[in-house]
Amino acid sequence: MTARTKVEAGARTARLETLVAGMPIPFGGDRVAVVSDALASAFKSGDRLVVVQETGDLLHIPASVQAIAAGAVGRAHAAFDGLAKVSDAAITQFFQAFAANLANDAVWGAIAQANAQDVTRAQARGRSTTRLSVNDAMRADMIAGLQVWRDAPAARGRVIERVDHAGWSVEQVAAPLGVVGFIFEGRPNVFADATGVLRTGNTVVFRIGSDALGTARAIVDHALDPALKAAGLPEGSAALVDSPEHAAGWAMFSDPRLALAVARGSGPAVAQLGAIARQAGAPVSLHGAGGAWMVADASADAERFKAAVYHSLDRKVCNTLNVCAIVRQRADDLVPAFLAALTAAGERRSGVKLHVVEGSEAVLPPAWRAARVTVGRAEGPVEEPQVELLAQSQLGHEWEWEETPELTLVLVDTAAAAVALFNQYSPQFAASLIAEDPAAHEAFYAAINAPFVGDGFTRWVDGQFALNRPELGLSNWEHGRLFARAGVLSGDGVFTVRAKAAQTDLDLDRNPGTAKPL
């Protein structure tokens, strides 16, 4: 069983024209994936097949989708050269114009109308719209984020280090990196975050989830592109991959012209995108799994613990409290404080759903274990037991709740035992320790494998909230620690370093003993 190929004259490779069902495709050096009937039937001449070397996934990219993605990356790639000739003042003007457009009621009205249509379509498909809907708070956050970049100091040409030698010197200078590819879920406000890379002279090409594509088009047409034009920035400096197909993301991340690939969204999808980008040669910044952990140790103050739990459950995002661990010796007072916080959080939202690791359920009052609750799911309200048992091996599961806060409780013998569970099961993202003992915090910080560690509520893990810089993404350590950068990736963190030498001694020579005077 072989596919039909087209061999070009003088070439040692062939162009793939068709696929045959059952055809073996090698991957990973020693494994084989098999072409399915559906893939063989769908694949046409001109299409592309991406073989994910980590998993053997066979990804079909239709020619039409490939063209859309390649065109957007191409525009951003061409714009990068043009942006080098644009002043920092013009980039500042872009952020000001973009913010002003979003502040314009007529512009925002067009965006809100497109968003309402997106929400209606998503609801009809039974999709979650929690993060899709725009509102005045989101609008204000987008404007504030753009104003941060407007007011940020210019970073291009910043001297990071200077080393002086006799007769010459070397400067390490910050420089633009290139085209940043950005794929994110259906949160329209991320547009403002993504354009932050222009502050450092980079360009950006982005793809948004299909649920929010109409909103994205409206933002581009009514606010983004007019701001680029008004500031005199090259067309394509911020380019949208205008396709609802998942294959558009695969095509974009397999484009060798990307200097950095950034992905935000669900775990498996983000992991796949990261694998595609890595094998194409692009460095990646990924955050696919979230859910913060909180540990209350033997020295915990019950009131501080209760407040931290309550304020960590205001809404569902990646830094929302997902797993709470309480030391057994303090269960008598800390579990009631925990349940009181959940009750208050449920009143703030729409009830609460609790999962308890097997062996920890005895600390819950009978009324809790017997109660039923109406849980707001994406498909609508569902009546469920308020408390359900969970295997310890499932501690890493992130509860993607809509309206009803949902989390896991586990009892541990010590805070060190909780750290061991975190390091084994969690996505290694965010952790908080509630303790009055300073030594406990030192031991916790030294042992926990997380880029974000705190001593109170978990929702502080956010670039704009914590660092006053809109973020491109938050990275966990699920797949290893990051090289030479923080877990918060923001626009001013996307740069490379060039070395620039200045020579004053004309007779400078690496081997002066053999050099002749000129």
Coordinates of C-alpha atoms in Angstrom, one line a residue:
M1 CA 0.0 0.0 0.0
T2 CA 1.7 3.2 -1.2
A3 CA 0.7 6.7 -1.8
R4 CA 0.9 8.3 -5.2
T5 CA 3.8 10.8 -5.3
K6 CA 5.1 13.3 -7.8
V7 CA 8.9 13.2 -8.3
E8 CA 10.4 16.5 -9.5
A9 CA 13.2 16.4 -12.0
G10 CA 16.6 15.9 -10.4
A11 CA 15.1 15.6 -6.9
R12 CA 15.8 12.9 -4.3
T13 CA 12.4 13.5 -2.7
A14 CA 8.8 13.4 -3.9
R15 CA 5.7 15.4 -3.4
L16 CA 2.9 13.6 -1.6
E17 CA -0.2 13.5 -3.9
T18 CA -2.5 11.0 -2.2
L19 CA -2.7 8.8 0.9
V20 CA -3.9 5.2 1.0
A21 CA -5.9 3.7 3.9
G22 CA -3.6 1.4 6.0
M23 CA -0.5 3.1 4.8
P24 CA 2.2 3.0 7.6
I25 CA 3.8 6.4 8.5
P26 CA 7.0 6.2 10.6
F27 CA 7.4 8.6 13.5
G28 CA 9.6 9.1 16.5
G29 CA 12.4 7.1 15.0
D30 CA 11.0 3.6 15.9
R31 CA 7.2 3.8 15.7
V32 CA 4.5 3.7 13.0
A33 CA 1.1 5.4 12.6
V34 CA -1.4 4.1 10.2
V35 CA -3.5 6.2 7.8
S36 CA -7.2 5.9 8.5
D37 CA -9.9 5.5 5.8
A38 CA -11.2 9.0 6.6
L39 CA -7.8 10.6 6.3
A40 CA -7.1 8.8 3.0
S41 CA -10.4 9.9 1.6
A42 CA -10.1 13.5 2.7
F43 CA -6.5 14.1 1.5
K44 CA -6.1 15.7 -1.9
S45 CA -3.3 16.8 -4.1
G46 CA -1.8 20.0 -2.7
D47 CA -2.8 19.2 0.9
R48 CA -0.2 18.8 3.6
L49 CA 0.3 16.0 6.2
V50 CA 2.0 16.9 9.5
V51 CA 3.3 13.9 11.4
V52 CA 3.6 14.8 15.1
Q53 CA 6.8 13.1 16.0
E54 CA 6.0 12.9 19.8
T55 CA 2.6 11.2 19.4
G56 CA 2.2 9.9 15.9
D57 CA -0.8 12.1 15.3
L58 CA -1.4 12.5 11.5
L59 CA -2.7 16.0 10.9
H60 CA -4.4 16.9 7.6
I61 CA -4.0 20.5 6.4
P62 CA -6.1 21.2 3.3
A63 CA -4.4 23.4 0.7
S64 CA -7.0 26.2 1.2
V65 CA -6.3 26.4 4.9
Q66 CA -2.6 26.2 4.4
A67 CA -2.8 29.2 2.0
I68 CA -4.7 31.3 4.6
A69 CA -2.1 30.6 7.4
A70 CA 0.9 31.0 5.1
G71 CA -0.5 34.3 3.9
A72 CA -1.0 35.7 7.4
V73 CA 2.5 34.6 8.5
G74 CA 3.9 36.0 5.2
R75 CA 2.4 39.4 5.9
A76 CA 3.7 39.5 9.4
H77 CA 7.2 38.3 8.1
A78 CA 7.3 41.1 5.6
A79 CA 6.0 43.6 8.1
F80 CA 8.9 42.7 10.5
D81 CA 11.4 44.1 8.1
G82 CA 9.4 47.2 7.7
L83 CA 8.9 47.7 11.4
A84 CA 12.7 48.1 11.8
K85 CA 12.4 51.4 9.9
V86 CA 9.5 52.7 12.0
S87 CA 10.2 54.9 15.0
D88 CA 9.3 54.0 18.6
A89 CA 7.1 57.1 18.6
A90 CA 5.0 55.5 15.8
I91 CA 4.7 52.3 17.8
T92 CA 3.5 54.4 20.8
Q93 CA 1.0 56.1 18.5
F94 CA -0.3 52.7 17.5
F95 CA -1.1 51.6 21.0
Q96 CA -2.8 55.0 21.7
A97 CA -4.9 54.7 18.5
F98 CA -5.9 51.1 19.2
A99 CA -7.0 52.1 22.8
A100 CA -8.9 55.1 21.5
N101 CA -10.7 53.0 18.9
L102 CA -11.9 50.6 21.6
A103 CA -13.0 53.5 23.7
N104 CA -15.1 54.8 20.8
D105 CA -18.7 53.7 21.5
A106 CA -19.5 53.3 17.8
V107 CA -16.5 51.0 17.3
W108 CA -17.3 49.1 20.5
G109 CA -20.9 48.7 19.4
A110 CA -19.8 47.0 16.2
I111 CA -17.5 44.7 18.2
A112 CA -20.2 43.9 20.8
Q113 CA -22.8 43.1 18.0
A114 CA -20.4 40.7 16.4
N115 CA -19.7 39.1 19.8
A116 CA -23.4 38.7 20.5
Q117 CA -23.7 36.7 17.3
D118 CA -20.7 34.6 18.3
V119 CA -22.3 33.9 21.7
T120 CA -25.6 32.9 20.1
R121 CA -23.9 30.5 17.7
A122 CA -21.8 29.0 20.5
Q123 CA -24.8 28.5 22.8
A124 CA -26.6 26.8 20.0
R125 CA -23.7 24.3 19.7
G126 CA -23.7 23.7 23.5
R127 CA -20.4 25.5 23.9
S128 CA -19.2 27.4 27.0
T129 CA -19.5 31.2 26.6
T130 CA -18.1 32.1 30.0
R131 CA -14.9 33.6 28.5
L132 CA -16.4 34.5 25.1
S133 CA -18.8 37.3 26.1
V134 CA -17.4 40.8 26.0
N135 CA -18.5 43.3 28.6
D136 CA -17.6 46.8 29.9
A137 CA -15.0 45.3 32.3
M138 CA -13.3 43.4 29.5
R139 CA -13.3 46.5 27.4
A140 CA -11.7 48.6 30.2
D141 CA -9.0 45.9 30.7
M142 CA -8.2 45.9 27.0
I143 CA -7.9 49.6 26.9
A144 CA -5.8 49.7 30.1
G145 CA -3.5 47.0 28.7
L146 CA -2.9 48.9 25.5
Q147 CA -2.2 52.1 27.6
V148 CA 0.4 50.1 29.5
W149 CA 2.3 49.4 26.2
R150 CA 1.7 53.0 25.1
D151 CA 3.5 54.2 28.2
A152 CA 6.2 51.5 28.4
P153 CA 9.7 52.7 27.6
A154 CA 11.1 51.7 24.2
A155 CA 13.1 48.5 24.4
R156 CA 14.7 48.3 21.0
G157 CA 18.4 49.1 21.3
R158 CA 18.4 48.8 25.1
V159 CA 22.0 48.1 26.2
I160 CA 21.9 45.1 28.6
E161 CA 25.6 44.9 29.3
R162 CA 28.8 46.7 28.3
V163 CA 32.3 45.2 28.6
D164 CA 35.2 47.6 28.1
H165 CA 38.6 46.3 26.9
A166 CA 41.8 48.1 26.1
G167 CA 41.2 49.7 22.7
W168 CA 37.7 48.3 22.2
S169 CA 34.3 47.5 23.8
V170 CA 31.3 45.2 23.3
E171 CA 27.7 45.9 24.1
Q172 CA 24.9 43.4 24.5
V173 CA 21.9 45.0 22.9
A174 CA 18.2 44.0 23.0
A175 CA 16.8 43.5 19.6
P176 CA 13.5 42.3 18.1
L177 CA 13.1 38.6 17.8
G178 CA 10.8 38.3 14.7
V179 CA 7.3 36.9 14.0
V180 CA 5.4 35.7 17.1
G181 CA 2.7 33.1 16.4
F182 CA -0.1 33.3 18.9
I183 CA -3.0 30.8 19.3
F184 CA -5.5 31.4 22.0
E185 CA -8.9 30.4 23.2
G186 CA -12.0 32.4 22.6
R187 CA -11.2 35.4 24.9
P188 CA -11.3 38.5 22.8
N189 CA -9.4 40.6 25.3
V190 CA -6.2 38.6 24.5
F191 CA -5.9 40.7 21.3
A192 CA -4.6 43.6 23.4
D193 CA -2.1 41.3 25.1
A194 CA -0.9 39.9 21.8
T195 CA -0.1 43.2 20.2
G196 CA 2.3 43.9 23.1
V197 CA 5.1 42.3 21.1
L198 CA 5.1 45.3 18.8
R199 CA 6.5 47.4 21.6
T200 CA 9.8 45.5 21.2
G201 CA 9.7 45.6 17.4
N202 CA 8.3 42.2 16.8
T203 CA 5.2 41.4 14.6
V204 CA 2.5 39.0 15.5
V205 CA 0.2 36.6 13.7
F206 CA -2.7 35.1 15.7
R207 CA -5.4 32.6 15.5
I208 CA -8.4 32.7 17.8
G209 CA -10.8 29.8 18.5
S210 CA -13.7 29.4 16.0
D211 CA -16.3 30.5 18.6
A212 CA -14.8 34.0 18.8
L213 CA -13.8 34.4 15.1
G214 CA -16.6 36.9 14.4
T215 CA -15.5 39.0 17.3
A216 CA -11.9 38.9 16.2
R217 CA -12.8 40.0 12.7
A218 CA -14.7 43.0 14.1
I219 CA -11.8 44.0 16.3
V220 CA -9.4 43.8 13.4
D221 CA -11.6 45.7 11.0
H222 CA -12.9 48.4 13.4
A223 CA -10.0 48.9 15.8
L224 CA -6.7 47.1 15.1
D225 CA -6.1 47.7 11.4
P226 CA -7.2 51.4 11.5
A227 CA -4.7 51.9 14.4
L228 CA -1.9 50.3 12.4
K229 CA -2.7 52.6 9.4
A230 CA -3.1 55.7 11.6
A231 CA 0.3 55.1 13.2
G232 CA 2.0 54.3 9.9
L233 CA 3.0 50.8 10.9
P234 CA 3.4 48.2 8.1
E235 CA 0.3 46.3 7.0
G236 CA 0.4 42.9 8.6
S237 CA 2.3 43.9 11.7
A238 CA -0.6 42.2 13.6
A239 CA -2.2 39.7 11.3
L240 CA -5.2 37.4 11.9
V241 CA -5.3 33.9 10.5
D242 CA -8.9 34.2 9.3
S243 CA -10.0 30.6 9.5
P244 CA -12.2 28.6 11.9
E245 CA -10.4 25.3 11.1
H246 CA -8.1 23.7 13.7
A247 CA -5.8 22.9 10.8
A248 CA -5.1 26.6 10.4
G249 CA -3.3 26.5 13.8
W250 CA -1.3 23.4 12.7
A251 CA -0.3 25.2 9.5
M252 CA 0.7 28.3 11.4
F253 CA 2.8 26.6 14.0
S254 CA 4.6 24.4 11.4
D255 CA 5.7 27.6 9.5
P256 CA 9.5 27.9 9.8
R257 CA 9.2 31.7 9.6
L258 CA 7.9 31.9 13.2
A259 CA 10.5 33.1 15.8
L260 CA 8.3 32.1 18.7
A261 CA 5.1 30.1 19.1
V262 CA 2.7 30.9 21.9
A263 CA -0.3 28.8 22.7
R264 CA -3.0 29.2 25.3
G265 CA -6.0 26.9 25.8
S266 CA -6.8 23.3 26.7
G267 CA -4.1 20.9 27.7
P268 CA -4.0 18.3 24.9
A269 CA -4.5 20.8 22.2
V270 CA -1.8 23.1 23.5
A271 CA 0.6 20.1 23.9
Q272 CA 0.0 19.1 20.3
L273 CA 0.6 22.6 19.0
G274 CA 3.8 22.8 21.0
A275 CA 5.1 19.6 19.5
I276 CA 4.3 20.9 16.0
A277 CA 6.2 24.1 16.6
R278 CA 9.2 22.4 18.2
Q279 CA 9.7 20.0 15.3
A280 CA 9.4 23.0 12.9
G281 CA 12.3 24.6 14.8
A282 CA 10.4 27.3 16.7
P283 CA 10.8 27.9 20.5
V284 CA 7.5 27.6 22.3
S285 CA 5.7 29.2 25.3
L286 CA 2.9 27.0 26.4
H287 CA 0.2 27.0 29.0
G288 CA -2.3 24.3 28.6
A289 CA -3.1 23.1 32.1
G290 CA -4.0 25.2 35.1
G291 CA -5.6 24.9 38.4
A292 CA -4.0 26.3 41.5
W293 CA -3.2 24.4 44.7
M294 CA -3.5 25.6 48.3
V295 CA -2.0 23.9 51.3
A296 CA -2.9 24.7 54.9
D297 CA -0.3 23.5 57.3
A298 CA -0.3 22.9 61.1
S299 CA 0.5 26.6 61.8
A300 CA -2.3 28.0 59.5
D301 CA -4.5 30.8 60.7
A302 CA -8.1 29.7 60.1
E303 CA -9.3 33.2 59.2
R304 CA -6.5 33.8 56.7
F305 CA -7.2 30.3 55.2
K306 CA -10.9 30.9 54.9
A307 CA -10.3 34.3 53.2
A308 CA -7.7 32.8 50.8
V309 CA -10.1 30.0 49.7
Y310 CA -13.0 32.4 49.2
H311 CA -11.1 34.9 47.2
S312 CA -9.6 32.2 45.0
L313 CA -13.0 31.1 43.7
D314 CA -14.5 34.2 42.2
R315 CA -14.4 32.9 38.6
K316 CA -12.9 30.0 36.6
V317 CA -9.6 30.8 35.0
C318 CA -6.2 29.0 35.1
N319 CA -5.2 30.4 38.5
T320 CA -8.5 29.5 40.3
L321 CA -8.2 27.3 43.3
N322 CA -8.5 23.7 42.1
V323 CA -7.0 21.5 44.9
C324 CA -7.0 22.3 48.6
A325 CA -4.8 20.2 51.0
I326 CA -5.3 20.4 54.7
V327 CA -3.1 18.7 57.3
R328 CA -5.0 16.1 59.4
Q329 CA -4.1 17.5 62.8
R330 CA -5.9 20.8 62.0
A331 CA -9.0 19.2 60.3
D332 CA -11.3 20.0 63.3
D333 CA -11.0 23.7 62.7
L334 CA -9.7 24.2 59.2
V335 CA -12.2 22.0 57.5
P336 CA -15.2 24.0 58.9
A337 CA -13.3 27.2 57.8
F338 CA -12.9 25.7 54.3
L339 CA -16.6 24.7 54.1
A340 CA -17.6 28.2 55.3
A341 CA -15.5 29.7 52.5
L342 CA -17.1 27.4 49.9
T343 CA -20.6 28.3 51.1
A344 CA -19.8 32.0 50.7
A345 CA -18.3 31.4 47.3
G346 CA -21.4 29.5 46.3
E347 CA -23.6 32.4 47.4
R348 CA -21.4 34.6 45.2
R349 CA -21.7 32.4 42.2
S350 CA -24.2 29.4 41.9
G351 CA -23.6 26.8 44.6
V352 CA -20.5 24.7 45.0
K353 CA -19.3 21.3 43.9
L354 CA -16.7 19.4 46.0
H355 CA -14.6 16.4 45.1
V356 CA -12.9 14.6 48.0
V357 CA -10.0 12.3 47.6
E358 CA -10.8 8.8 48.9
G359 CA -9.9 8.4 52.5
S360 CA -10.6 12.1 53.3
E361 CA -14.4 12.1 53.2
A362 CA -14.9 11.3 56.9
V363 CA -14.1 14.9 57.9
L364 CA -17.1 16.2 56.0
P365 CA -20.4 16.7 57.9
P366 CA -23.1 14.2 56.9
A367 CA -25.3 17.1 55.6
W368 CA -22.6 17.9 53.0
R369 CA -22.1 14.3 52.0
A370 CA -25.9 13.9 51.5
A371 CA -26.6 17.2 49.8
R372 CA -27.4 17.6 46.1
V373 CA -26.7 20.8 44.2
T374 CA -27.7 22.3 40.8
V375 CA -24.5 22.7 38.9
G376 CA -24.3 25.2 36.1
R377 CA -22.7 23.3 33.2
A378 CA -22.0 24.4 29.6
E379 CA -25.0 22.3 28.5
G380 CA -27.2 23.9 31.2
P381 CA -28.2 23.3 34.9
V382 CA -27.6 19.7 36.1
E383 CA -28.6 18.3 39.5
E384 CA -25.7 16.3 41.0
P385 CA -24.4 15.2 44.4
Q386 CA -22.7 18.1 46.1
V387 CA -19.8 15.8 47.2
E388 CA -18.2 13.1 45.1
L389 CA -15.2 10.8 45.8
L390 CA -12.1 11.1 43.7
A391 CA -9.1 8.7 43.3
Q392 CA -5.8 10.2 44.4
S393 CA -4.5 9.6 40.9
Q394 CA -7.0 12.1 39.6
L395 CA -5.6 15.0 41.7
G396 CA -4.2 16.6 38.5
H397 CA -7.7 17.0 36.9
E398 CA -8.6 20.6 36.3
W399 CA -12.2 21.4 37.0
E400 CA -13.5 23.6 34.1
W401 CA -16.5 25.0 35.8
E402 CA -19.0 27.5 34.4
E403 CA -21.1 29.1 37.1
T404 CA -20.7 26.7 40.0
P405 CA -17.2 26.6 41.7
E406 CA -15.8 23.2 41.6
L407 CA -12.6 21.9 43.4
T408 CA -11.0 19.0 45.2
L409 CA -10.2 18.5 48.9
V410 CA -7.5 16.1 50.2
L411 CA -6.2 15.6 53.7
V412 CA -2.5 15.1 54.2
D413 CA -0.3 14.2 57.2
T414 CA 2.1 17.1 56.6
A415 CA 2.7 20.0 54.3
A416 CA 5.6 18.1 52.9
A417 CA 3.2 15.3 51.9
A418 CA 1.1 17.9 50.1
V419 CA 4.1 19.1 48.2
A420 CA 4.9 15.6 47.1
L421 CA 1.3 15.2 45.8
F422 CA 1.6 18.5 44.0
N423 CA 4.9 17.6 42.4
Q424 CA 3.6 14.2 41.3
Y425 CA 0.1 14.9 40.1
S426 CA -0.4 18.6 39.4
P427 CA 0.4 20.5 36.2
Q428 CA 3.1 22.2 38.3
F429 CA 1.6 25.7 37.9
A430 CA 0.6 27.7 41.0
A431 CA 0.8 26.9 44.7
S432 CA 0.0 28.7 47.9
L433 CA 0.9 27.9 51.5
I434 CA -1.2 29.1 54.4
A435 CA 1.1 29.0 57.4
E436 CA 2.2 31.3 60.2
D437 CA 5.6 29.6 60.6
P438 CA 8.3 31.3 58.5
A439 CA 10.3 28.1 58.4
A440 CA 7.4 26.3 56.8
H441 CA 7.3 28.9 54.0
E442 CA 11.0 28.5 53.4
A443 CA 10.7 24.7 53.2
F444 CA 7.6 24.9 51.0
Y445 CA 9.3 27.3 48.5
A446 CA 12.4 25.2 48.3
A447 CA 10.5 21.9 47.6
I448 CA 7.5 22.9 45.5
N449 CA 8.1 22.6 41.8
A450 CA 6.0 25.6 40.7
P451 CA 6.9 28.9 39.0
F452 CA 4.3 30.7 41.0
V453 CA 4.3 30.4 44.8
G454 CA 2.3 32.5 47.3
D455 CA 1.0 32.8 50.8
G456 CA -2.6 33.8 50.3
F457 CA -5.2 33.7 47.5
T458 CA -4.2 32.1 44.2
R459 CA -5.8 34.6 41.8
W460 CA -2.7 36.9 41.9
V461 CA -1.1 34.8 39.2
D462 CA -1.7 37.2 36.3
G463 CA 0.8 39.3 34.4
Q464 CA -1.3 42.5 34.4
F465 CA -2.5 42.1 37.9
A466 CA 0.8 41.2 39.4
L467 CA 3.4 42.9 37.2
N468 CA 1.4 45.7 35.6
R469 CA 2.2 44.2 32.2
P470 CA -0.4 42.5 29.9
E471 CA 0.7 38.9 29.5
L472 CA 1.0 36.8 26.4
G473 CA 0.7 33.7 28.5
L474 CA 1.5 32.0 31.8
S475 CA 3.7 28.9 31.6
N476 CA 3.6 25.9 33.9
W477 CA 6.4 23.5 34.6
E478 CA 4.5 20.4 33.5
H479 CA 7.0 19.7 30.8
G480 CA 10.1 21.1 32.5
R481 CA 11.4 24.4 33.8
L482 CA 11.9 27.3 31.5
F483 CA 15.3 28.5 30.2
A484 CA 16.3 32.0 31.2
R485 CA 12.9 33.5 31.5
A486 CA 10.0 33.9 33.9
G487 CA 6.7 32.0 33.9
V488 CA 4.9 35.3 32.8
L489 CA 5.6 36.0 29.2
S490 CA 4.7 39.6 28.2
G491 CA 5.3 41.7 25.1
D492 CA 8.5 43.3 26.5
G493 CA 9.9 39.9 27.2
V494 CA 10.1 38.8 23.6
F495 CA 13.5 39.9 22.3
T496 CA 16.9 38.6 21.3
V497 CA 20.3 39.9 22.2
R498 CA 22.8 41.2 19.6
A499 CA 26.5 41.9 20.3
K500 CA 27.9 45.2 19.0
A501 CA 31.6 45.9 19.0
A502 CA 33.3 49.4 18.9
Q503 CA 37.0 49.5 18.2
T504 CA 39.3 52.5 18.9
D505 CA 42.7 50.8 18.6
L506 CA 43.4 50.3 14.9
D507 CA 46.2 47.9 15.7
L508 CA 44.0 45.6 17.8
D509 CA 45.1 42.0 17.0
R510 CA 44.4 38.6 18.5
N511 CA 48.1 37.7 18.0
P512 CA 50.0 41.0 18.5
G513 CA 53.3 39.2 18.7
T514 CA 53.1 38.3 15.0
A515 CA 51.4 41.4 13.7
K516 CA 53.3 43.9 11.6
P517 CA 52.8 47.7 11.9
L518 CA 51.0 49.2 8.9

